[in-house]
């Protein structure tokens, strides 16, 4: 019994019959072969929509993969545009890993996280005594990434002065450390990112036009998650595998939980989805995540007006809020009652026919599970 609990395929009672032993052993080997084949097919299927850590089969994402493949082997500068949380650093890493610079370092620099007064020394380096506290010569990130890739995130957070020095570094392949007199040669590929339309940033004076053109030799635009809802199922399972220890089977999403995720707007994109799934995996009791385990932004205020609803007429905005509340309420109600429409209607205090009309209007399918005694 202990052996079976530990994963033994079968057991034979003594005295053992050789013919029976051969039959059981053959079945065990066949079971292992089938399991290996299933794992191979799963990996093959996953490989169709996972590319260097990026996930999705939406045409917009497939175009991103294709651009990465074409640009990876070149030395051209790349500009990545996308909302916060869409995975701009993952795209930059994919460019690095898929190209000839993969053996070299990948260095990421978040311009928004470093004060502009320190950003220059961080990137270009500084000589001893160049500023208060500079007790030794400091090598900058651009020099440290020799033979590799430098990824500069939140590009629009940098000052115009620093942007000019970045432009010089890109064009001349050299940097001048703070307090230095002799430029140092660098051998890096530049990849930069912004969470806004860079052409608009140029028009607003937040991004130098010449730097934009120098960086945007290759331009990659990552579509936000709300524009590719068909990717949410694949991304969710991919993230759940990442969030689960290697020796543990990852939890799966129920149909109602997946519908809840697909109906959300995801202002925080994949980063928000990851946070929601991490919490849902912790809160769910079994091996499957239910809709009631999914807590989305705004769930504590179901009547909160969405950002773009302010541009709608009052009645249209109210209709949208009602639809959003009704869909979430009904999905959770049906899930909590085990997809029993009669029980769900009783719990909601409405008739079964009324609930059916709501389900039909919201285009929600329910596999009815009749309660005991129902016909």
Short mmCIF file of C-alpha atoms in Angstrom, two decimals:
data_model
loop_
_atom_site.label_atom_id
_atom_site.label_comp_id
_atom_site.label_asym_id
_atom_site.label_seq_id
_atom_site.Cartn_x
_atom_site.Cartn_y
_atom_site.Cartn_z
CA UNK A 1 0.00 0.00 0.00
CA UNK A 2 2.85 2.39 0.85
CA UNK A 3 4.55 1.63 -2.46
CA UNK A 4 1.36 2.36 -4.42
CA UNK A 5 0.96 5.65 -2.55
CA UNK A 6 4.51 6.56 -3.55
CA UNK A 7 3.71 6.03 -7.22
CA UNK A 8 4.30 2.33 -7.95
CA UNK A 9 2.61 1.31 -11.20
CA UNK A 10 1.37 -2.06 -9.89
CA UNK A 11 2.17 -4.82 -7.42
CA UNK A 12 2.36 -8.62 -7.66
CA UNK A 13 1.63 -11.07 -4.88
CA UNK A 14 4.10 -13.83 -4.08
CA UNK A 15 4.71 -16.31 -5.53
CA UNK A 16 5.20 -14.23 -8.68
CA UNK A 17 4.10 -15.58 -12.05
CA UNK A 18 6.63 -14.75 -14.79
CA UNK A 19 3.98 -14.35 -17.49
CA UNK A 20 2.00 -11.94 -15.33
CA UNK A 21 5.22 -10.05 -14.51
CA UNK A 22 5.97 -9.59 -18.23
CA UNK A 23 2.45 -8.34 -18.92
CA UNK A 24 2.58 -5.81 -16.06
CA UNK A 25 6.10 -4.67 -17.03
CA UNK A 26 5.00 -4.18 -20.65
CA UNK A 27 2.03 -2.10 -19.52
CA UNK A 28 4.26 -0.02 -17.27
CA UNK A 29 6.68 0.72 -20.10
CA UNK A 30 3.80 1.60 -22.42
CA UNK A 31 2.43 3.95 -19.75
CA UNK A 32 5.81 5.69 -19.51
CA UNK A 33 6.01 6.02 -23.30
CA UNK A 34 2.50 7.51 -23.40
CA UNK A 35 3.39 9.98 -20.67
CA UNK A 36 6.56 11.04 -22.51
CA UNK A 37 4.53 11.50 -25.70
CA UNK A 38 1.97 13.64 -23.87
CA UNK A 39 4.75 15.81 -22.43
CA UNK A 40 6.34 16.13 -25.88
CA UNK A 41 3.04 17.17 -27.48
CA UNK A 42 2.40 19.68 -24.68
CA UNK A 43 5.85 21.19 -25.18
CA UNK A 44 5.31 21.31 -28.94
CA UNK A 45 1.92 22.98 -28.52
CA UNK A 46 3.34 25.49 -26.03
CA UNK A 47 6.20 26.25 -28.38
CA UNK A 48 3.71 27.50 -30.95
CA UNK A 49 2.73 30.45 -28.78
CA UNK A 50 5.67 30.94 -26.38
CA UNK A 51 8.69 32.80 -27.71
CA UNK A 52 11.63 33.56 -25.38
CA UNK A 53 9.32 34.11 -22.39
CA UNK A 54 6.67 36.00 -24.40
CA UNK A 55 3.29 34.32 -24.78
CA UNK A 56 0.41 34.73 -27.19
CA UNK A 57 -0.84 33.73 -30.62
CA UNK A 58 -2.71 36.95 -31.44
CA UNK A 59 -1.69 38.33 -34.88
CA UNK A 60 -0.26 41.40 -33.16
CA UNK A 61 2.03 39.27 -30.99
CA UNK A 62 3.00 37.02 -33.91
CA UNK A 63 4.10 40.18 -35.73
CA UNK A 64 6.21 41.12 -32.68
CA UNK A 65 7.88 37.66 -32.73
CA UNK A 66 8.62 37.98 -36.43
CA UNK A 67 10.18 41.43 -35.99
CA UNK A 68 12.35 40.11 -33.15
CA UNK A 69 13.54 37.21 -35.34
CA UNK A 70 14.48 39.56 -38.16
CA UNK A 71 16.12 42.20 -35.96
CA UNK A 72 17.93 39.87 -33.54
CA UNK A 73 20.90 39.13 -35.78
CA UNK A 74 21.53 42.78 -36.66
CA UNK A 75 23.24 45.48 -34.60
CA UNK A 76 20.54 48.07 -35.28
CA UNK A 77 19.09 50.06 -32.40
CA UNK A 78 15.55 49.11 -31.40
CA UNK A 79 12.75 51.20 -29.91
CA UNK A 80 9.97 49.33 -28.08
CA UNK A 81 6.63 51.00 -27.40
CA UNK A 82 3.90 49.62 -25.18
CA UNK A 83 1.78 50.36 -22.14
CA UNK A 84 3.09 49.64 -18.67
CA UNK A 85 3.04 45.92 -17.93
CA UNK A 86 2.98 44.68 -21.53
CA UNK A 87 6.43 43.09 -21.28
CA UNK A 88 8.83 45.55 -22.91
CA UNK A 89 11.82 44.16 -21.02
CA UNK A 90 10.86 40.62 -22.10
CA UNK A 91 10.94 41.80 -25.72
CA UNK A 92 14.35 43.38 -25.15
CA UNK A 93 15.65 40.14 -23.59
CA UNK A 94 14.24 38.14 -26.49
CA UNK A 95 16.14 40.39 -28.93
CA UNK A 96 19.31 39.76 -26.93
CA UNK A 97 18.86 36.00 -26.51
CA UNK A 98 17.91 35.38 -30.14
CA UNK A 99 20.88 37.30 -31.55
CA UNK A 100 24.64 36.95 -31.84
CA UNK A 101 25.16 38.99 -28.64
CA UNK A 102 23.44 36.35 -26.49
CA UNK A 103 26.76 35.20 -24.87
CA UNK A 104 27.35 38.77 -23.69
CA UNK A 105 25.66 40.58 -20.79
CA UNK A 106 22.14 41.99 -20.83
CA UNK A 107 22.04 45.20 -18.76
CA UNK A 108 18.73 46.89 -17.93
CA UNK A 109 18.50 50.52 -16.79
CA UNK A 110 15.21 52.05 -15.62
CA UNK A 111 15.53 55.78 -16.16
CA UNK A 112 12.46 56.54 -14.05
CA UNK A 113 13.99 54.86 -10.99
CA UNK A 114 17.23 56.91 -10.97
CA UNK A 115 17.43 60.67 -10.36
CA UNK A 116 18.64 62.51 -13.44
CA UNK A 117 21.63 63.85 -11.49
CA UNK A 118 22.88 60.27 -10.99
CA UNK A 119 21.73 58.75 -14.28
CA UNK A 120 24.69 60.14 -16.25
CA UNK A 121 27.26 58.62 -13.88
CA UNK A 122 25.27 55.36 -13.81
CA UNK A 123 25.31 55.06 -17.59
CA UNK A 124 28.60 56.64 -18.61
CA UNK A 125 30.71 56.18 -15.49
CA UNK A 126 32.54 58.78 -13.38
CA UNK A 127 36.13 59.60 -12.52
CA UNK A 128 37.37 59.72 -8.96
CA UNK A 129 36.54 63.11 -7.40
CA UNK A 130 34.14 64.06 -10.20
CA UNK A 131 31.43 64.85 -7.65
CA UNK A 132 30.93 64.71 -3.89
CA UNK A 133 31.13 61.09 -2.79
CA UNK A 134 32.99 59.86 -5.88
CA UNK A 135 35.83 58.23 -3.95
CA UNK A 136 36.88 55.97 -6.81
CA UNK A 137 36.62 55.75 -10.57
CA UNK A 138 33.34 54.16 -11.51
CA UNK A 139 32.72 52.18 -14.68
CA UNK A 140 29.35 52.93 -16.29
CA UNK A 141 26.74 50.44 -17.44
CA UNK A 142 27.48 51.08 -21.12
CA UNK A 143 31.12 50.07 -20.67
CA UNK A 144 30.21 47.14 -18.40
CA UNK A 145 27.90 45.67 -21.05
CA UNK A 146 30.69 45.22 -23.61
CA UNK A 147 29.71 42.64 -26.20
CA UNK A 148 26.10 42.61 -25.00
CA UNK A 149 22.89 44.65 -24.95
CA UNK A 150 21.86 47.73 -22.96
CA UNK A 151 18.14 48.17 -22.37
CA UNK A 152 17.03 51.69 -21.35
CA UNK A 153 13.47 51.67 -20.03
CA UNK A 154 11.24 54.72 -19.48
CA UNK A 155 13.28 56.71 -22.00
CA UNK A 156 11.01 59.77 -21.76
CA UNK A 157 11.97 60.17 -18.08
CA UNK A 158 15.47 61.30 -19.05
CA UNK A 159 16.37 64.97 -19.44
CA UNK A 160 17.09 66.57 -22.81
CA UNK A 161 20.74 66.96 -21.76
CA UNK A 162 21.09 63.23 -21.02
CA UNK A 163 19.27 62.36 -24.25
CA UNK A 164 21.85 64.36 -26.17
CA UNK A 165 24.69 62.43 -24.54
CA UNK A 166 22.93 59.14 -25.28
CA UNK A 167 22.65 60.18 -28.92
CA UNK A 168 26.39 60.85 -29.03
CA UNK A 169 27.13 57.46 -27.44
CA UNK A 170 24.96 55.66 -30.00
CA UNK A 171 26.42 57.48 -32.99
CA UNK A 172 30.10 57.43 -31.98
CA UNK A 173 30.20 54.21 -29.96
CA UNK A 174 32.00 55.97 -27.15
CA UNK A 175 31.21 57.56 -23.77
CA UNK A 176 32.75 60.37 -21.78
CA UNK A 177 32.70 59.57 -18.03
CA UNK A 178 31.63 62.34 -15.68
CA UNK A 179 34.75 64.33 -14.85
CA UNK A 180 36.74 62.61 -17.59
CA UNK A 181 38.63 64.16 -20.50
CA UNK A 182 39.14 61.13 -22.75
CA UNK A 183 36.21 59.23 -24.28
CA UNK A 184 36.07 55.46 -23.83
CA UNK A 185 35.03 53.13 -26.66
CA UNK A 186 31.96 50.95 -26.08
CA UNK A 187 30.63 47.87 -27.88
CA UNK A 188 26.94 47.52 -27.04
CA UNK A 189 23.61 47.24 -28.78
CA UNK A 190 21.05 49.84 -27.72
CA UNK A 191 17.45 48.90 -27.03
CA UNK A 192 15.15 51.53 -25.52
CA UNK A 193 11.51 51.55 -24.44
CA UNK A 194 8.72 53.99 -23.63
CA UNK A 195 5.21 53.45 -22.32
CA UNK A 196 3.71 56.07 -24.63
CA UNK A 197 3.59 56.87 -28.33
CA UNK A 198 7.11 58.15 -29.02
CA UNK A 199 6.01 60.33 -31.92
CA UNK A 200 3.63 62.09 -29.54
CA UNK A 201 6.48 62.48 -27.02
CA UNK A 202 8.56 64.11 -29.76
CA UNK A 203 5.73 66.55 -30.56
CA UNK A 204 5.34 67.36 -26.86
CA UNK A 205 9.07 68.07 -26.50
CA UNK A 206 9.72 65.17 -24.11
CA UNK A 207 11.88 63.20 -26.54
CA UNK A 208 14.56 64.53 -28.88
CA UNK A 209 13.58 64.04 -32.49
CA UNK A 210 17.12 63.08 -33.54
CA UNK A 211 17.38 60.51 -30.73
CA UNK A 212 14.01 59.05 -31.73
CA UNK A 213 15.11 58.55 -35.33
CA UNK A 214 18.45 57.07 -34.22
CA UNK A 215 16.79 54.57 -31.90
CA UNK A 216 13.80 53.68 -34.06
CA UNK A 217 15.81 51.94 -36.77
CA UNK A 218 13.62 49.01 -35.72
CA UNK A 219 10.34 49.91 -33.99
CA UNK A 220 8.31 47.32 -32.07
CA UNK A 221 4.84 48.13 -30.73
CA UNK A 222 3.43 45.66 -28.18
CA UNK A 223 -0.38 45.47 -28.24
CA UNK A 224 -2.09 45.87 -24.84
CA UNK A 225 -3.71 42.82 -23.30
CA UNK A 226 -7.26 44.19 -23.73
CA UNK A 227 -6.77 44.07 -27.51
CA UNK A 228 -5.91 40.35 -27.50
CA UNK A 229 -8.39 38.60 -25.16
CA UNK A 230 -7.87 35.31 -27.01
CA UNK A 231 -4.34 35.21 -25.52
CA UNK A 232 -5.51 35.39 -21.90
CA UNK A 233 -6.01 31.62 -21.52
CA UNK A 234 -2.52 30.80 -22.87
CA UNK A 235 -0.83 33.58 -20.89
CA UNK A 236 -2.65 32.58 -17.70
CA UNK A 237 -1.55 28.93 -17.87
CA UNK A 238 1.98 30.04 -18.78
CA UNK A 239 2.08 32.34 -15.73
CA UNK A 240 0.57 29.69 -13.45
CA UNK A 241 3.37 27.31 -14.48
CA UNK A 242 5.92 30.01 -13.65
CA UNK A 243 4.29 30.66 -10.26
CA UNK A 244 4.22 26.98 -9.31
CA UNK A 245 7.22 25.03 -7.94
CA UNK A 246 8.70 22.58 -10.45
CA UNK A 247 7.61 19.46 -8.56
CA UNK A 248 3.98 20.62 -8.21
CA UNK A 249 1.24 20.43 -10.82
CA UNK A 250 0.08 23.98 -11.63
CA UNK A 251 -3.53 24.90 -10.94
CA UNK A 252 -5.91 25.31 -13.85
CA UNK A 253 -8.62 27.87 -14.55
CA UNK A 254 -12.28 26.89 -14.52
CA UNK A 255 -14.46 28.07 -17.40
CA UNK A 256 -16.11 30.69 -15.18
CA UNK A 257 -12.75 31.98 -13.92
CA UNK A 258 -11.47 32.29 -17.48
CA UNK A 259 -14.60 34.20 -18.52
CA UNK A 260 -14.02 36.58 -15.61
CA UNK A 261 -10.45 37.21 -16.77
CA UNK A 262 -11.41 37.67 -20.42
CA UNK A 263 -14.10 40.25 -19.54
CA UNK A 264 -11.64 42.45 -17.61
CA UNK A 265 -10.00 45.45 -19.31
CA UNK A 266 -6.51 44.88 -17.80
CA UNK A 267 -5.22 48.45 -17.42
CA UNK A 268 -2.05 46.95 -15.89
CA UNK A 269 -1.73 44.40 -18.72
CA UNK A 270 0.25 41.17 -18.14
CA UNK A 271 1.82 42.46 -14.92
CA UNK A 272 -1.67 42.93 -13.44
CA UNK A 273 -2.75 39.49 -14.72
CA UNK A 274 0.23 37.88 -13.01
CA UNK A 275 -0.65 39.53 -9.67
CA UNK A 276 -4.31 38.46 -9.97
CA UNK A 277 -3.34 34.86 -10.76
CA UNK A 278 -0.79 34.67 -7.96
CA UNK A 279 -3.45 35.71 -5.45
CA UNK A 280 -6.10 33.43 -6.99
CA UNK A 281 -3.76 30.43 -6.83
CA UNK A 282 -3.17 31.11 -3.14
CA UNK A 283 -6.85 31.60 -2.33
CA UNK A 284 -8.27 28.65 -4.31
CA UNK A 285 -8.91 25.51 -2.28
CA UNK A 286 -8.57 22.80 -4.90
CA UNK A 287 -6.60 22.15 -8.06
CA UNK A 288 -8.86 24.48 -10.07
CA UNK A 289 -9.22 28.25 -9.76
CA UNK A 290 -12.88 29.34 -9.66
CA UNK A 291 -14.38 32.72 -10.49
CA UNK A 292 -14.88 33.47 -6.79
CA UNK A 293 -11.08 33.20 -6.31
CA UNK A 294 -10.40 35.94 -8.87
CA UNK A 295 -10.25 39.43 -7.34
CA UNK A 296 -9.89 42.12 -9.99
CA UNK A 297 -9.13 45.80 -9.71
CA UNK A 298 -12.38 47.61 -8.97
CA UNK A 299 -14.13 44.56 -7.54
CA UNK A 300 -14.47 46.38 -4.21
CA UNK A 301 -16.28 49.15 -6.08
CA UNK A 302 -18.39 47.50 -8.73
CA UNK A 303 -20.02 50.76 -9.82
CA UNK A 304 -16.77 52.63 -10.47
CA UNK A 305 -16.90 54.45 -13.81
CA UNK A 306 -14.36 53.23 -16.34
CA UNK A 307 -11.89 55.76 -17.73
CA UNK A 308 -13.34 55.88 -21.26
CA UNK A 309 -16.97 55.85 -20.02
CA UNK A 310 -16.73 59.55 -19.15
CA UNK A 311 -16.87 60.31 -22.89
CA UNK A 312 -20.22 58.48 -23.25
CA UNK A 313 -23.71 59.87 -22.74
CA UNK A 314 -25.14 59.23 -19.27
CA UNK A 315 -27.50 56.41 -20.31
CA UNK A 316 -24.80 54.61 -22.32
CA UNK A 317 -22.31 54.88 -19.47
CA UNK A 318 -24.92 53.59 -16.99
CA UNK A 319 -25.74 50.68 -19.33
CA UNK A 320 -22.07 49.74 -19.54
CA UNK A 321 -21.67 49.80 -15.75
CA UNK A 322 -24.82 47.69 -15.34
CA UNK A 323 -23.62 45.18 -17.91
CA UNK A 324 -20.25 44.90 -16.20
CA UNK A 325 -21.82 44.39 -12.76
CA UNK A 326 -24.42 41.95 -14.09
CA UNK A 327 -21.86 39.79 -15.89
CA UNK A 328 -19.56 39.49 -12.88
CA UNK A 329 -22.44 38.94 -10.47
CA UNK A 330 -24.08 36.22 -12.56
CA UNK A 331 -20.79 34.42 -13.33
CA UNK A 332 -19.90 34.19 -9.65
CA UNK A 333 -23.44 33.30 -8.65
CA UNK A 334 -23.62 30.41 -11.12
CA UNK A 335 -20.13 29.23 -10.15
CA UNK A 336 -20.91 29.26 -6.43
CA UNK A 337 -24.10 27.21 -6.95
CA UNK A 338 -22.35 24.55 -9.00
CA UNK A 339 -23.92 25.73 -12.29
CA UNK A 340 -27.40 24.96 -10.94
CA UNK A 341 -29.62 27.58 -12.56
CA UNK A 342 -32.56 26.96 -10.23
CA UNK A 343 -30.40 27.31 -7.10
CA UNK A 344 -28.72 30.41 -8.55
CA UNK A 345 -32.08 32.02 -9.28
CA UNK A 346 -33.30 31.31 -5.74
CA UNK A 347 -30.12 32.77 -4.26
CA UNK A 348 -30.48 35.90 -6.40
CA UNK A 349 -34.16 36.25 -5.55
CA UNK A 350 -35.30 36.14 -9.18
CA UNK A 351 -37.16 33.60 -11.30
CA UNK A 352 -35.41 30.88 -13.24
CA UNK A 353 -36.79 32.36 -16.50
CA UNK A 354 -35.41 35.80 -15.62
CA UNK A 355 -31.96 34.35 -14.95
CA UNK A 356 -32.11 32.48 -18.26
CA UNK A 357 -32.88 35.75 -20.06
CA UNK A 358 -29.87 37.41 -18.39
CA UNK A 359 -27.62 34.50 -19.31
CA UNK A 360 -28.82 34.66 -22.91
CA UNK A 361 -28.33 38.42 -23.15
CA UNK A 362 -24.81 38.17 -21.74
CA UNK A 363 -24.09 35.22 -24.05
CA UNK A 364 -23.06 33.04 -21.08
CA UNK A 365 -23.25 29.28 -21.47
CA UNK A 366 -24.09 27.20 -18.41
CA UNK A 367 -23.80 23.43 -18.12
CA UNK A 368 -26.80 22.94 -15.93
CA UNK A 369 -26.38 20.57 -13.03
CA UNK A 370 -29.88 19.87 -11.64
CA UNK A 371 -30.27 19.66 -7.90
CA UNK A 372 -31.31 16.42 -6.26
CA UNK A 373 -35.00 15.75 -6.89
CA UNK A 374 -35.18 18.05 -9.94
CA UNK A 375 -36.29 16.64 -13.28
#
